[in-house]
XYZ file of C-alpha atoms in Angstrom:
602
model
C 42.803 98.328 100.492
C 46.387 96.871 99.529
C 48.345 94.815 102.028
C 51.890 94.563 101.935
C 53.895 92.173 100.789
C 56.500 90.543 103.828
C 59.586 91.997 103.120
C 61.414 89.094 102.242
C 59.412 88.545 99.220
C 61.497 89.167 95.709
C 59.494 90.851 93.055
C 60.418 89.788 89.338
C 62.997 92.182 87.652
C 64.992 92.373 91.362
C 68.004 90.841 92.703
C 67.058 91.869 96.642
C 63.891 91.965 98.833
C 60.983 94.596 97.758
C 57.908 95.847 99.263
C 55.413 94.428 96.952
C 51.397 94.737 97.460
C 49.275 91.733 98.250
C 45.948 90.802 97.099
C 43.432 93.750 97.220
C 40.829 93.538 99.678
C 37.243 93.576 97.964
C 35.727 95.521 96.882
C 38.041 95.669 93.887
C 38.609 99.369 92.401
C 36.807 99.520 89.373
C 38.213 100.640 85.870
C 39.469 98.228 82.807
C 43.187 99.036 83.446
C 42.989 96.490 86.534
C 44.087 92.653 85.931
C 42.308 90.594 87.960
C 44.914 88.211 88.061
C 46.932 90.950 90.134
C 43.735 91.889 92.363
C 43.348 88.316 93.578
C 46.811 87.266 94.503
C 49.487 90.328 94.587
C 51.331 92.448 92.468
C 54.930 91.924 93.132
C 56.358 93.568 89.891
C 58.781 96.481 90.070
C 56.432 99.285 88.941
C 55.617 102.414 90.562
C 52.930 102.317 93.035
C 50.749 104.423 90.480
C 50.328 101.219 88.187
C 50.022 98.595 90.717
C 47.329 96.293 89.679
C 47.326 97.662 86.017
C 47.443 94.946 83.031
C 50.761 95.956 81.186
C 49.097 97.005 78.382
C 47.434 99.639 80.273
C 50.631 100.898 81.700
C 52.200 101.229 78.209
C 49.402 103.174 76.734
C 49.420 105.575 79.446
C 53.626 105.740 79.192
C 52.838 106.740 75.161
C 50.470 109.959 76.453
C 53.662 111.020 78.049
C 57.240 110.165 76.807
C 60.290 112.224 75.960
C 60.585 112.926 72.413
C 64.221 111.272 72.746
C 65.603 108.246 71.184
C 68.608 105.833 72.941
C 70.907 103.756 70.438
C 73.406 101.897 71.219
C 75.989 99.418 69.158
C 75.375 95.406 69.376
C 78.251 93.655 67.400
C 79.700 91.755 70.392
C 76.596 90.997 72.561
C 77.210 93.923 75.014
C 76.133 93.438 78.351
C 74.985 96.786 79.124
C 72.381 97.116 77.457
C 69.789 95.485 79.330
C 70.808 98.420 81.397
C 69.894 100.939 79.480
C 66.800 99.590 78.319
C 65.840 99.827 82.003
C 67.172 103.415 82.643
C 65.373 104.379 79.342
C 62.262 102.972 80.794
C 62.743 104.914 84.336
C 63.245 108.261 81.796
C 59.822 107.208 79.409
C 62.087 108.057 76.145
C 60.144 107.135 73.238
C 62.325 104.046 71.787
C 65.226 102.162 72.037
C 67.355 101.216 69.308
C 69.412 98.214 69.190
C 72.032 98.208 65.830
C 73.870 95.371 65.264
C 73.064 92.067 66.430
C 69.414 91.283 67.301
C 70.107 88.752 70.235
C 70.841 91.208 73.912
C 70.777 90.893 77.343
C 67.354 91.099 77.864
C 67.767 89.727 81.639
C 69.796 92.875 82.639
C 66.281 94.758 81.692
C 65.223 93.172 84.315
C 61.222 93.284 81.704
C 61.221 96.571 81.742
C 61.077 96.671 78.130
C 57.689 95.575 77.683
C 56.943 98.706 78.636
C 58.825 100.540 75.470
C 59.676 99.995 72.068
C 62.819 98.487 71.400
C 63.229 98.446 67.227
C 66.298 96.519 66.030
C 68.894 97.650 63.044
C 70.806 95.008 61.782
C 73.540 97.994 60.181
C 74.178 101.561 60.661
C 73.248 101.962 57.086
C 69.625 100.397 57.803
C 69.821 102.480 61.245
C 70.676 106.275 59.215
C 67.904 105.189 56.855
C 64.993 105.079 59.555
C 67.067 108.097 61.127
C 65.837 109.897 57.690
C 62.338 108.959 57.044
C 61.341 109.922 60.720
C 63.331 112.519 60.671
C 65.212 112.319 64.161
C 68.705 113.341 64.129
C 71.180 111.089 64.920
C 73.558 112.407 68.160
C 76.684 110.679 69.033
C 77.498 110.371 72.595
C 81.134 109.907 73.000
C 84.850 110.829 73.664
C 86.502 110.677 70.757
C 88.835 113.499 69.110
C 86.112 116.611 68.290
C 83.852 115.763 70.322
C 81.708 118.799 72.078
C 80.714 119.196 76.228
C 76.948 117.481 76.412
C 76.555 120.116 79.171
C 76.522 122.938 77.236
C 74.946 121.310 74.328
C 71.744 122.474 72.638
C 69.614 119.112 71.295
C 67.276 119.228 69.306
C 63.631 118.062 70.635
C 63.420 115.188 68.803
C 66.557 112.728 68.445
C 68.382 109.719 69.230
C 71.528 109.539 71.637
C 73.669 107.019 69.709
C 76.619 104.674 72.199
C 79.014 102.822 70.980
C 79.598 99.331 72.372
C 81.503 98.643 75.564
C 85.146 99.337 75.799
C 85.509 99.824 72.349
C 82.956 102.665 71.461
C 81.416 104.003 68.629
C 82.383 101.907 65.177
C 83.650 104.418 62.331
C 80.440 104.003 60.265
C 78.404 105.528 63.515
C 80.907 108.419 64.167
C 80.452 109.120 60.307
C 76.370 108.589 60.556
C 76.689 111.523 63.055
C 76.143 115.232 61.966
C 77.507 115.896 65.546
C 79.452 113.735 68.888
C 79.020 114.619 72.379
C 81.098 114.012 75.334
C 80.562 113.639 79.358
C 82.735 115.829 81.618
C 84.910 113.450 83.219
C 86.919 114.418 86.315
C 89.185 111.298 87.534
C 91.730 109.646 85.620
C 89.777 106.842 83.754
C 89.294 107.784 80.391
C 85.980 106.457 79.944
C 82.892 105.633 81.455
C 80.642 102.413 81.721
C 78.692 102.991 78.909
C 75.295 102.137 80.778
C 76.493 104.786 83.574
C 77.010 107.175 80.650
C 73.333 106.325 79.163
C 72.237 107.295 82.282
C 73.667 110.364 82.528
C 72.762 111.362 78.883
C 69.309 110.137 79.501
C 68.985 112.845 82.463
C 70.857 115.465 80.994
C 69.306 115.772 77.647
C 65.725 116.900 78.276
C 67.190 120.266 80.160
C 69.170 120.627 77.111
C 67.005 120.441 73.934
C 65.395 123.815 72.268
C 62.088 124.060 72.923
C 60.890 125.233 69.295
C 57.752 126.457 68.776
C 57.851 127.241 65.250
C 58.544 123.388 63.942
C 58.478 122.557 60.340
C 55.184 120.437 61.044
C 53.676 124.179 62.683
C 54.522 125.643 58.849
C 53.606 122.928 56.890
C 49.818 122.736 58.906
C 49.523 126.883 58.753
C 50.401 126.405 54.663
C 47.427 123.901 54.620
C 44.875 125.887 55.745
C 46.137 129.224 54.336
C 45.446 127.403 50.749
C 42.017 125.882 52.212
C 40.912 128.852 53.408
C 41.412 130.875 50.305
C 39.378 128.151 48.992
C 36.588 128.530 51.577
C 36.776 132.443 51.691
C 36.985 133.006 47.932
C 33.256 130.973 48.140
C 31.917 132.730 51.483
C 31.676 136.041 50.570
C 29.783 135.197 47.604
C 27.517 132.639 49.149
C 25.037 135.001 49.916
C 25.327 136.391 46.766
C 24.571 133.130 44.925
C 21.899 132.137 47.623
C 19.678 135.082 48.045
C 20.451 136.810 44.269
C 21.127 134.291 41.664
C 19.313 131.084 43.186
C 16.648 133.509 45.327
C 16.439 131.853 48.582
C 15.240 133.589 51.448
C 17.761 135.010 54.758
C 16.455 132.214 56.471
C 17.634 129.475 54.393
C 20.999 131.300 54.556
C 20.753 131.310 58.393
C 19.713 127.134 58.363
C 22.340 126.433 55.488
C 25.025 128.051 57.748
C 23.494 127.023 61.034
C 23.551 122.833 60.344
C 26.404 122.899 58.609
C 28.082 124.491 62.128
C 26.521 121.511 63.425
C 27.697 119.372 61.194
C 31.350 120.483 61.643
C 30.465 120.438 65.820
C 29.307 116.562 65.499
C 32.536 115.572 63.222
C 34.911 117.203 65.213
C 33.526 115.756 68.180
C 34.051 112.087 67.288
C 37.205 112.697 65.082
C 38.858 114.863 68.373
C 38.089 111.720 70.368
C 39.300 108.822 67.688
C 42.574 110.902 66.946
C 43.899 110.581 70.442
C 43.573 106.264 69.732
C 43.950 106.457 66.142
C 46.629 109.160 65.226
C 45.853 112.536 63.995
C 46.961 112.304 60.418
C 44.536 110.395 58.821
C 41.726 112.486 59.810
C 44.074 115.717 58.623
C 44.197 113.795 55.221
C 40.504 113.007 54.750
C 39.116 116.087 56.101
C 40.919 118.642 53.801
C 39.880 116.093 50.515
C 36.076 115.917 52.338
C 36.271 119.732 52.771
C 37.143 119.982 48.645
C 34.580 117.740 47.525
C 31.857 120.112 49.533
C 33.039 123.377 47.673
C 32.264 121.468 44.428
C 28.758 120.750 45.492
C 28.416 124.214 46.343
C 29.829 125.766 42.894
C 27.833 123.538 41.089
C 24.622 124.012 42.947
C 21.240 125.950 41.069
C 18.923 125.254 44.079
C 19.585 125.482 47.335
C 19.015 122.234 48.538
C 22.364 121.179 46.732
C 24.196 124.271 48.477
C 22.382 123.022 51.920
C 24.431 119.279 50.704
C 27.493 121.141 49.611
C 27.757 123.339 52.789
C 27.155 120.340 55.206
C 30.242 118.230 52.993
C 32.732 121.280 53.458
C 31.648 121.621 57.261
C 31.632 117.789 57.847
C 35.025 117.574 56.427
C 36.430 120.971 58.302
C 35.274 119.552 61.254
C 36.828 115.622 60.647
C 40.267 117.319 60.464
C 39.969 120.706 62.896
C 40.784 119.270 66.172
C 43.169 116.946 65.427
C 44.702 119.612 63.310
C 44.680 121.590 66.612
C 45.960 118.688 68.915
C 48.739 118.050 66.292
C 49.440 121.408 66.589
C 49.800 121.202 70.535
C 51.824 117.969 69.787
C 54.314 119.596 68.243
C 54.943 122.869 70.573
C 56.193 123.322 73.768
C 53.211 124.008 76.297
C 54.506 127.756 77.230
C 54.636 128.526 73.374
C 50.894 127.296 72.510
C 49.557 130.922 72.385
C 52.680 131.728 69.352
C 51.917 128.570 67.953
C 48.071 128.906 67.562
C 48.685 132.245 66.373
C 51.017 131.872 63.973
C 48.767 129.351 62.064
C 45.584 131.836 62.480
C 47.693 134.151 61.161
C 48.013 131.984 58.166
C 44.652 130.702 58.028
C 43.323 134.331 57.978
C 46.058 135.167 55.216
C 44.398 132.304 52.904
C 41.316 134.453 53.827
C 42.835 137.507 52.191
C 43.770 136.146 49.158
C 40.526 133.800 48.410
C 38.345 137.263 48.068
C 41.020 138.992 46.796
C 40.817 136.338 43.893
C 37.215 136.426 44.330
C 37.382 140.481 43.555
C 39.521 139.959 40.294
C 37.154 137.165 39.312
C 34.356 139.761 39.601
C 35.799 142.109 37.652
C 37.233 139.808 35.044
C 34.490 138.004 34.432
C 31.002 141.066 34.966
C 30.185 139.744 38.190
C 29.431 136.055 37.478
C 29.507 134.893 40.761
C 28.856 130.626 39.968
C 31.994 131.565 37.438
C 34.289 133.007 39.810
C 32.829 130.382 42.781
C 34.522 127.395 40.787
C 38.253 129.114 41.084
C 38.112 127.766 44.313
C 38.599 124.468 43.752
C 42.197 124.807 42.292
C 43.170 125.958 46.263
C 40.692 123.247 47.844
C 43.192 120.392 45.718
C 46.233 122.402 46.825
C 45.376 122.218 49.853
C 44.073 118.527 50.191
C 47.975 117.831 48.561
C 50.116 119.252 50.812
C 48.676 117.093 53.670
C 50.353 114.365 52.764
C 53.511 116.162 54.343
C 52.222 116.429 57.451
C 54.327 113.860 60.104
C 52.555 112.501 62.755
C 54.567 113.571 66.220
C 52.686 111.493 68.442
C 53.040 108.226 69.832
C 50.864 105.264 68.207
C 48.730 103.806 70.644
C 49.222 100.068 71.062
C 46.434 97.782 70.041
C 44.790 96.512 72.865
C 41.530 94.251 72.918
C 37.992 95.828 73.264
C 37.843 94.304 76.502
C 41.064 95.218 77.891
C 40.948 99.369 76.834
C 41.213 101.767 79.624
C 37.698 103.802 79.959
C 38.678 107.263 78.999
C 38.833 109.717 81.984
C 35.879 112.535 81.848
C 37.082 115.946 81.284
C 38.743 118.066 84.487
C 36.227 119.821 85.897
C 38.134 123.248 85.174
C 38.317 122.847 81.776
C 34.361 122.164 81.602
C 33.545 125.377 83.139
C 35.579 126.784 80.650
C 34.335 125.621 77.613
C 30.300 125.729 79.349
C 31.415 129.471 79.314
C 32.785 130.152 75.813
C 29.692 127.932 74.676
C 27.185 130.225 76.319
C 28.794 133.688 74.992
C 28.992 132.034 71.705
C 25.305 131.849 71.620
C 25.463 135.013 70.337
C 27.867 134.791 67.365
C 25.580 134.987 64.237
C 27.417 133.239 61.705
C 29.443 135.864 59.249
C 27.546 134.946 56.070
C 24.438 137.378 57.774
C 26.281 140.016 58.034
C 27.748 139.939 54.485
C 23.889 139.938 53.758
C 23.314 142.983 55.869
C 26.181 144.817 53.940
C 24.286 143.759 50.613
C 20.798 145.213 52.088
C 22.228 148.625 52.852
C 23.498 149.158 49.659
C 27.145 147.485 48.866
C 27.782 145.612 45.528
C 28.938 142.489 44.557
C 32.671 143.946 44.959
C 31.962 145.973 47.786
C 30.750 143.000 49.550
C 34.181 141.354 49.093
C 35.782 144.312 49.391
C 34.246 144.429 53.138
C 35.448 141.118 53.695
C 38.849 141.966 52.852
C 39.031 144.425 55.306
C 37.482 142.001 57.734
C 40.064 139.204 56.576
C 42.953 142.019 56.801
C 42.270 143.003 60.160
C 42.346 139.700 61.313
C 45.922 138.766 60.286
C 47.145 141.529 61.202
C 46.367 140.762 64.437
C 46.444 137.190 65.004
C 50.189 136.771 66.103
C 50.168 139.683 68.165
C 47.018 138.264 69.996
C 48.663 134.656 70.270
C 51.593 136.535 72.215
C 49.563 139.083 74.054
C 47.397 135.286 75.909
C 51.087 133.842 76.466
C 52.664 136.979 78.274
C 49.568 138.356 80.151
C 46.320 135.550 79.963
C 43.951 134.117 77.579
C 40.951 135.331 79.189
C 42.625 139.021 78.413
C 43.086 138.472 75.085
C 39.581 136.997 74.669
C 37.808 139.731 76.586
C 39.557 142.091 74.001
C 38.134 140.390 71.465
C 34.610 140.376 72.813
C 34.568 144.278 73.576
C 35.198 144.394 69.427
C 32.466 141.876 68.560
C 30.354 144.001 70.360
C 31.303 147.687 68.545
C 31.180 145.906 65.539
C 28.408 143.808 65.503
C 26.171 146.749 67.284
C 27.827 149.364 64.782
C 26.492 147.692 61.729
C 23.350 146.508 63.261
C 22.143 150.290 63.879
C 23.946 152.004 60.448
C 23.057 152.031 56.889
C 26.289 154.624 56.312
C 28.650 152.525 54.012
C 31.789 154.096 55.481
C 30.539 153.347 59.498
C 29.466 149.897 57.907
C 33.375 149.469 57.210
C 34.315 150.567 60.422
C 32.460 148.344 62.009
C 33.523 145.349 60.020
C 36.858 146.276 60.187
C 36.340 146.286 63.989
C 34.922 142.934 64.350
C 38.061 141.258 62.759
C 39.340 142.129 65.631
C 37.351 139.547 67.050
C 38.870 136.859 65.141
C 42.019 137.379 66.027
C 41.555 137.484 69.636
C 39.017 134.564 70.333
C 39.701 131.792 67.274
C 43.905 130.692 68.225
C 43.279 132.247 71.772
C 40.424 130.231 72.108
C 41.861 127.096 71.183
C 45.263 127.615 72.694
C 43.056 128.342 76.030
C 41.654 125.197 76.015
C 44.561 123.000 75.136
C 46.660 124.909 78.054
C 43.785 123.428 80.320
C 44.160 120.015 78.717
C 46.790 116.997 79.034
C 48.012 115.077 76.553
C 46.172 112.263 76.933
C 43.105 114.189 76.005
C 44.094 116.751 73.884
C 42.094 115.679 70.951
C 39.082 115.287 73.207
C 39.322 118.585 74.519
C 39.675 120.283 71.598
C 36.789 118.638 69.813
C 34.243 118.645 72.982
C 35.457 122.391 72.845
C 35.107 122.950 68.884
C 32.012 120.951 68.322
C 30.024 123.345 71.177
C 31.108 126.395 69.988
C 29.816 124.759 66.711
C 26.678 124.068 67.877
C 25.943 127.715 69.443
C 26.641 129.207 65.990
C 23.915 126.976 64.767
C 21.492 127.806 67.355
C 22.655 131.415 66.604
C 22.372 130.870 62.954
C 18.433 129.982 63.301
C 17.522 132.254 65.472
C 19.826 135.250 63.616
C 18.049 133.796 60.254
C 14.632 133.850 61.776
C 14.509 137.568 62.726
C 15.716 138.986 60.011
C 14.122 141.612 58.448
C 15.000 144.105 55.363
C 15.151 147.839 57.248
C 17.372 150.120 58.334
C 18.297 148.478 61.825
C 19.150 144.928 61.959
C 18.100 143.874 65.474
C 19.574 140.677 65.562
C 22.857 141.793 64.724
C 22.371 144.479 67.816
C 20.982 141.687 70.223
C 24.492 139.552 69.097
C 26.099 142.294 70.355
C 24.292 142.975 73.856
C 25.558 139.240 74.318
C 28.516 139.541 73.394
C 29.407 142.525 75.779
C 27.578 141.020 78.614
C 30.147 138.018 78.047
C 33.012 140.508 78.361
C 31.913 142.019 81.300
C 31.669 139.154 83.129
C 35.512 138.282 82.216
C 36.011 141.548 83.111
C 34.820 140.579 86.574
C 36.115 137.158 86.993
C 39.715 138.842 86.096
C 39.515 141.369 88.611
C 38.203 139.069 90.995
C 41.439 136.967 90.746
C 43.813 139.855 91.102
C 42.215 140.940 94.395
C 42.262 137.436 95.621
C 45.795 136.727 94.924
C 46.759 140.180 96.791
C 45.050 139.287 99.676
C-alpha cells in the first residue's frame, strides 16, 4: 500500500508543495520496473501516479512503445530561457525528440528533469539540423508569424515531422525560415503581436496530433509490398514445381512432400516466434534484412538439390529465413499505419505479395515451354528475384522507436499476452489444423491428369484469384469485421478443398482451385491485420509471431497427417476431411457473429 507524502513536502522538478507517495508498505509489488531505492523510502518525483516506484529507465522504455511521431525544434544562439519549458511540455505530450540547434549549453533547470525521460539531440547549425532532417526523413515545419505564413488550425501535417521555433523575441533566423518547405502561424486575438514562445510550443504541441494525415499507404507500406512481390515470385516460380522435381525427377514419395513442407512450416513457426519477440527490443529492420538474404540462400539449396534430403535442407533455409523476417515485416507494417487503416494496409501488401505469385509461375510457364519442361532449369530463374528482393531491403526505414539499453537486471519482464487476443489466435490455430499445405494439392492436380504446364497453369489461376481479391478483402474486415471477412474465406476453403478432393474432371479441378484463392485473400492480411488490431504496440511483434509461428505449426501437423493418408485414386480423402474442418470452423464464426448481434440488441 502507498502512504502519502505530508503535503508540505516538495518533490524534485517543483517550485510548490506536492502530494508525493511514501515508502511502500511490504510486501513490495513485484516486477523489475520497481527501484528499490523508491520502495524503501518514497517517491517524491513529479511523475504520474502510473510510474511511481518505476526506475527511470523503465519509464522511458515504456514512453518509446507509445510516443507521437512529432519532433519539437527550437533555436539556441542566445541561451533562451524557454526552453527548459518546452522540453517539459514535450515530455507531458510523449513527442519522440527534441531538438536543440544552436548552442549546446540550455536551461536544463526550467525542465525541471523531465528530459531524462526523452531524447534531446543537439545541432550545432541549421545546416547540420536540415541534414539529419533528410536522412530520417522528417519534414521540417516552421512555427511562426512571419509574412506568408499559413493558420496551424487549418493545417494538414504530415505524421511524421518536426515543429521548428525560433528563439525568444527575435524568432526564427533566416537560414530556418529558408530550411522550411512550409511556416505556420497561431491565431492570435489581442493586440500583442507575438506569443511566449514556450506558450506557443505548447499550443503547437496540442494542436498538431488532431492535425496530421493519417496515411495509410506510406512509402515504407510500398517499399515492404515491392519486397515481397519480388520474393514471392521467387518462392512461387519454385512451388509449383516442387512437386514436380520431388515426386518426378528426384522420385520421392507424397509423404516426403508432406514432411518437407510440414517442418519447414515449423521451421518458419519457431523463427518467427523468437524474431517477433527480439524485434520489439531490437528493431525490426535487421531481421527484414537477414531474413529475405536467408530466404535466397534456401531457394539455392533447393534448385541445386538431386536428393531430397538437400530439398528437405533447402526448404527448412527458405522457411527459417521467411519466418526471421515475417512478423517483424508485419509489425513494421502496423508501425507505419494508422490503427483504423490496418485492414487497407495488410491488404494492399497481400495484394502485392500474391502479384509476385503471379508472375513467378508465369515465368515458371515460359521457362517450361522455352526450355521442354526442364523443371531443375527453369527452378534456378528464381534466384535472380530472391537477390532482387534481398536488395531492396536495404530501403526499408525503421519507424519505430529504439529501445534504450538497459542492464539484464534492470529490463522490465514482458507482459503475457491479453487474454482476448489468446482466444483468438487458440482459435485460428485450431481451424488451421486443417489447412494441408498447397504443395499437396498441386500433387493431386498432377495425379488426375494435369501436366507440367497445367500444373502452373492451375496455380496461376489460384495466384490470380487471390490478388484480385486481397484489397477488396482488407477493406471489406475494416468497414464490416475481420471475423466476416475470415468466415468468407473459410466457406471457400471448404468448396474448394472438398471440390477437388471428390473430382478427377480437369475443368471442376479449376473451379475448385480457383475457388480456394479465395481463401487467401480473405484469411492471410485479414488474419494478420486481426491480430495486430487486438495487439498494442508494445507487443506487436510478439503478437504477430506467437500468432504466425502457431498457424505455422498447424500446417505442419496438417502437412504429416495430409502426407500420411495420401493415396493415388480418384477421391483424395484428406483433401475432403481439410475441408469438413474447415467449414466446421466457419460455422462456428458464423455463430459467434450472430451471437454478438443479438447481444448488442438486447
Amino acid at each position: 500500500m502507498e502512504r502519502p507524502m505530508p503535503p508540505a513536502t516538495i518533490g524534485p522538478g517543483e517550485f510548490f508543495p506536492v502530494v508525493g507517495v511514501g515508502p511502500h508498505d511490504k510486501p513490495w509489488p513485484t516486477g523489475d520496473q520497481y527501484d528499490p531505492e523508491l520502495l524503501e523510502n518514497g517517491d517524491r518525483r513529479n511523475v504520474l501516479d502510473h510510474y511511481r516506484y518505476w526506475k527511470v529507465e523503465a519509464i522511458v522504455a515504456d514512453l518509446d512503445t507509445k510516443r507521437h511521431k512529432l519532433h519539437i525544434a527550437i533555436e539556441n544562439w542566445q541561451h533562451d530561457l524557454n526552453i527548459g519549458s518546452i522540453v517539459r511540455t514535450a515530455n507531458a505530450f510523449n513527442v519522440t525528440a527534441v531538438h536543440i540547434v544552436g548552442k549546446r549549453d540550455w536551461n536544463k533547470r526550467g525542465a525541471m528533469v523531465t528530459d531524462r525521460y526523452l531524447s534531446v539531440i543537439h545541432h550545432p547549425t541549421i545546416a547540420d539540423f536540415q541534414k539529419w532532417s533528410t536522412e530520417n526523413n522528417v519534414p521540417i515545419i516552421g512555427i511562426d508569424n512571419v509574412p506568408g505564413s499559413k493558420q496551424l488550425e487549418s493545417a494538414q501535417l504530415p505524421e511524421t515531422c518536426v515543429l521548428l521555433f525560433g528563439q525568444e523575441g527575435a524568432g526564427m533566423s533566416e537560414e530556418a525560415i529558408a530550411a522550411c518547405p512550409v511556416i505556420y502561424e497561431i491565431n492570435q486575438y489581442g493586440s500583442t503581436r507575438s506569443m511566449n514562445a514556450s506558450a506557443a510550443g505548447a499550443i503547437a504541441m496540442y494542436a498538431a496530433p488532431a492535425t496530421m494525415k493519417r496515411v495509410w499507404l506510406t512509402k515504407n507500406l510500398i517499399v515492404i509490398s515491392l519486397v515481397s512481390l519480388a520474393q514471392d515470385a521467387a518462392s512461387d516460380l519454385i512451388y509449383p514445381l516442387l512437386p514436380l522435381l520431388l515426386v518426378g525427377v528426384i522420385g520421392a514419395a507424397p509423404l516426403a512432400l508432406g514432411v518437407i513442407e510440414g517442418c519447414a512450416e515449423a521451421a518458419a513457426g519457431f523463427s518467427k516466434l523468437l524474431a517477433g519477440r527480439a524485434s520489439d527490443r531490437i528493431g525490426r529492420k535487421p531481421f527484414v534484412v537477414s531474413g529475405y538474404a536467408i530466404a535466397g540462400l534456401g531457394k539455392a539449396f533447393v534448385v541445386v538439390a538431386t536428393t531430397w534430403p538437400l530439398v528437405f535442407l533447402g526448404r527448412v533455409t527458405d522457411r527459417i529465413g521467411k519466418g526471421v523476417r515475417s512478423s517483424p515485416r508485419d509489425a513494421l507494417i502496423n508501425d507505419s499505419v494508422p490503427k483504423e487503416h490496418l485492414g487497407k494496409a495488410f491488404g494492399f501488401h497481400r495484394t502485392a505479395d500474391n502479384l509476385g505469385a503471379v508472375i513467378g509461375p508465369v515465368l515458371a510457364l515460359i521457362g517450361l515451354a522455352l526450355l521442354n519442361d526442364d523443371v531443375r532449369a527453369v527452378a534456378k530463374w528464381a534466384l535472380i528475384p530472391a537477390f532482387i528482393s534481398a536488395l531492396l531491403t536495404l530501403f526499408i526505414r525503421e519507424t519505430r522507436a529504439k529501445q534504450p539499453k538497459i542492464k539484464r537486471t534492470d529490463r522490465v519482464k514482458r507482459a503475457p499476452l491479453p487474454k482476448h487476443l489468446k482466444r483468438a489466435i487458440t482459435t485460428l490455430v485450431l481451424i488451421q489444423l486443417t489447412n494441408i499445405p498447397d504443395a499437396l494439392l498441386l500433387l493431386r492436380l498432377h495425379d488426375i491428369g494435369f501436366s507440367s504446364k497445367g500444373v502452373v497453369t492451375a496455380y496461376i489461376l489460384m495466384s490470380g484469384v487471390t490478388v484480385l481479391a486481397s484489397y477488396p478483402a482488407g477493406a471489406l474486415a475494416d468497414k464490416i469485421s475481420p471475423q466476416v471477412a475470415y468466415t468468407l474465406g473459410l466457406f471457400a476453403f471448404a468448396a474448394g478443398y472438398g471440390l477437388l478432393g471428390l473430382t478427377t474432371n480437369h475443368s471442376l479441378a479449376l473451379l475448385a482451385v480457383g475457388t480456394y484463392g479465395l481463401f487467401g485473400a480473405l484469411t492471410d492480411g485479414v488474419g494478420k491485420a486481426w491480430i495486430a488490431g487486438l495487439s498494442e504496440e508494445k507487443n506487436r511483434g510478439q503478437a504477430q509471431g506467437v500468432y504466425q509461428a502457431s498457424m505455422n505449426f498447424a500446417v505442419m501437423a496438417a502437412g504429416i497427417w495430409g502426407g500420411a493418408l495420401w493415396v493415388s485414386g480418384d477421391k483424395q480423402w484428406p483433401l475432403v476431411i481439410a475441408a469438413g474442418g474447415a467449414f466446421l470452423g466457419a460455422l462456428f464464426f458464423v455463430i459467434r457473429i450472430f451471437n454478438h448481434r443479438i447481444t448488442n440488441r438486447s
